[in-house]
């Protein structure tokens, strides 16, 4: 839940600060789906930036973590796969609302207020 709120907040802030950029892209001819893809890509870049170092550290620190694990081996590949899948779902859910907001930006209205 904390990750969901954090990613949502960061993406919402990014979409709000890039409102003018999205308006210009839309005015030049970008489709709504293109704008949504930009926001989703940013969310997945955030996820990859945290997951890749985290999985690497967990792999190398498996011996240290063995004392904290209960009925799970430190080298068990299912746990990182489940965690990565869970985080991907969280990023999809957290990116959904900001991507809709970015795609709904009307170019004339956004540029008028800037």
Short mmCIF file of C-alpha atoms in Angstrom, two decimals:
data_model
loop_
_atom_site.label_atom_id
_atom_site.label_comp_id
_atom_site.label_asym_id
_atom_site.label_seq_id
_atom_site.Cartn_x
_atom_site.Cartn_y
_atom_site.Cartn_z
CA UNK A 1 0.00 0.00 0.00
CA UNK A 2 2.84 2.37 0.84
CA UNK A 3 4.53 1.62 -2.48
CA UNK A 4 1.26 2.17 -4.34
CA UNK A 5 0.75 5.55 -2.69
CA UNK A 6 4.35 6.59 -3.27
CA UNK A 7 4.41 5.68 -6.96
CA UNK A 8 1.00 7.26 -7.50
CA UNK A 9 2.11 10.48 -5.82
CA UNK A 10 5.33 10.66 -7.79
CA UNK A 11 3.60 10.00 -11.12
CA UNK A 12 0.83 12.49 -10.33
CA UNK A 13 3.40 15.15 -9.55
CA UNK A 14 5.26 14.34 -12.75
CA UNK A 15 2.09 14.52 -14.85
CA UNK A 16 1.08 17.83 -13.28
CA UNK A 17 4.49 19.38 -13.86
CA UNK A 18 4.62 18.09 -17.45
CA UNK A 19 1.14 19.33 -18.35
CA UNK A 20 2.47 21.83 -20.87
CA UNK A 21 4.59 19.13 -22.54
CA UNK A 22 1.58 16.84 -22.90
CA UNK A 23 -0.46 19.70 -24.32
CA UNK A 24 2.18 20.45 -26.93
CA UNK A 25 2.51 16.77 -27.83
CA UNK A 26 -1.26 16.54 -28.24
CA UNK A 27 -1.38 19.72 -30.33
CA UNK A 28 1.35 18.38 -32.62
CA UNK A 29 -0.57 15.16 -33.19
CA UNK A 30 0.14 12.68 -30.41
CA UNK A 31 -2.74 10.33 -29.67
CA UNK A 32 -4.09 9.74 -26.18
CA UNK A 33 -2.59 6.26 -26.20
CA UNK A 34 0.86 7.76 -26.84
CA UNK A 35 0.53 10.05 -23.84
CA UNK A 36 -0.64 7.14 -21.65
CA UNK A 37 2.33 5.07 -22.80
CA UNK A 38 4.71 7.84 -21.74
CA UNK A 39 3.30 7.81 -18.21
CA UNK A 40 3.30 4.01 -17.98
CA UNK A 41 6.91 3.87 -19.23
CA UNK A 42 7.93 6.35 -16.56
CA UNK A 43 6.25 4.21 -13.91
CA UNK A 44 7.99 1.08 -15.11
CA UNK A 45 11.34 2.88 -15.19
CA UNK A 46 10.79 3.76 -11.54
CA UNK A 47 9.94 0.14 -10.77
CA UNK A 48 12.98 -1.19 -12.60
CA UNK A 49 15.21 1.33 -10.87
CA UNK A 50 14.21 -0.13 -7.53
CA UNK A 51 13.67 -3.78 -8.32
CA UNK A 52 16.85 -4.53 -10.23
CA UNK A 53 19.24 -3.33 -7.49
CA UNK A 54 16.97 -4.86 -4.85
CA UNK A 55 16.97 -8.31 -6.43
CA UNK A 56 20.72 -8.17 -6.99
CA UNK A 57 21.34 -7.18 -3.36
CA UNK A 58 18.96 -9.88 -2.11
CA UNK A 59 20.76 -12.46 -4.24
CA UNK A 60 24.19 -11.52 -2.91
CA UNK A 61 23.02 -11.03 0.67
CA UNK A 62 21.09 -14.32 0.72
CA UNK A 63 23.38 -15.82 3.33
CA UNK A 64 22.79 -12.92 5.69
CA UNK A 65 19.04 -12.98 5.05
CA UNK A 66 18.82 -16.73 5.69
CA UNK A 67 18.36 -16.06 9.41
CA UNK A 68 15.27 -13.93 8.69
CA UNK A 69 13.57 -16.32 6.26
CA UNK A 70 11.00 -18.84 7.46
CA UNK A 71 10.40 -21.97 5.34
CA UNK A 72 11.96 -20.29 2.30
CA UNK A 73 15.43 -20.87 0.93
CA UNK A 74 17.53 -17.81 0.15
CA UNK A 75 18.13 -19.11 -3.37
CA UNK A 76 14.43 -19.82 -4.07
CA UNK A 77 13.59 -18.13 -7.42
CA UNK A 78 9.83 -18.05 -6.84
CA UNK A 79 10.02 -15.29 -4.23
CA UNK A 80 11.73 -12.72 -6.51
CA UNK A 81 9.37 -13.65 -9.35
CA UNK A 82 6.32 -13.15 -7.11
CA UNK A 83 7.69 -9.85 -5.77
CA UNK A 84 8.47 -8.56 -9.27
CA UNK A 85 4.99 -9.53 -10.47
CA UNK A 86 3.39 -7.86 -7.46
CA UNK A 87 5.33 -4.65 -8.04
CA UNK A 88 4.42 -4.68 -11.74
CA UNK A 89 0.74 -4.87 -10.79
CA UNK A 90 1.21 -2.05 -8.26
CA UNK A 91 2.87 0.13 -10.91
CA UNK A 92 0.06 -0.59 -13.38
CA UNK A 93 -2.53 0.35 -10.78
CA UNK A 94 -0.62 3.47 -9.65
CA UNK A 95 -0.01 4.63 -13.23
CA UNK A 96 -3.59 4.26 -14.39
CA UNK A 97 -5.09 7.48 -12.92
CA UNK A 98 -2.16 9.81 -13.80
CA UNK A 99 -2.07 8.43 -17.35
CA UNK A 100 -5.78 9.12 -17.80
CA UNK A 101 -5.29 12.62 -16.43
CA UNK A 102 -2.38 13.27 -18.80
CA UNK A 103 -4.28 11.92 -21.81
CA UNK A 104 -7.30 14.10 -21.01
CA UNK A 105 -5.27 17.32 -21.12
CA UNK A 106 -6.77 19.70 -23.65
CA UNK A 107 -3.99 21.58 -25.48
CA UNK A 108 -5.62 25.00 -25.66
CA UNK A 109 -6.70 24.96 -22.02
CA UNK A 110 -3.30 23.82 -20.74
CA UNK A 111 -1.34 26.32 -22.80
CA UNK A 112 -3.70 29.18 -21.89
CA UNK A 113 -2.88 28.87 -18.18
CA UNK A 114 0.90 28.67 -18.65
#
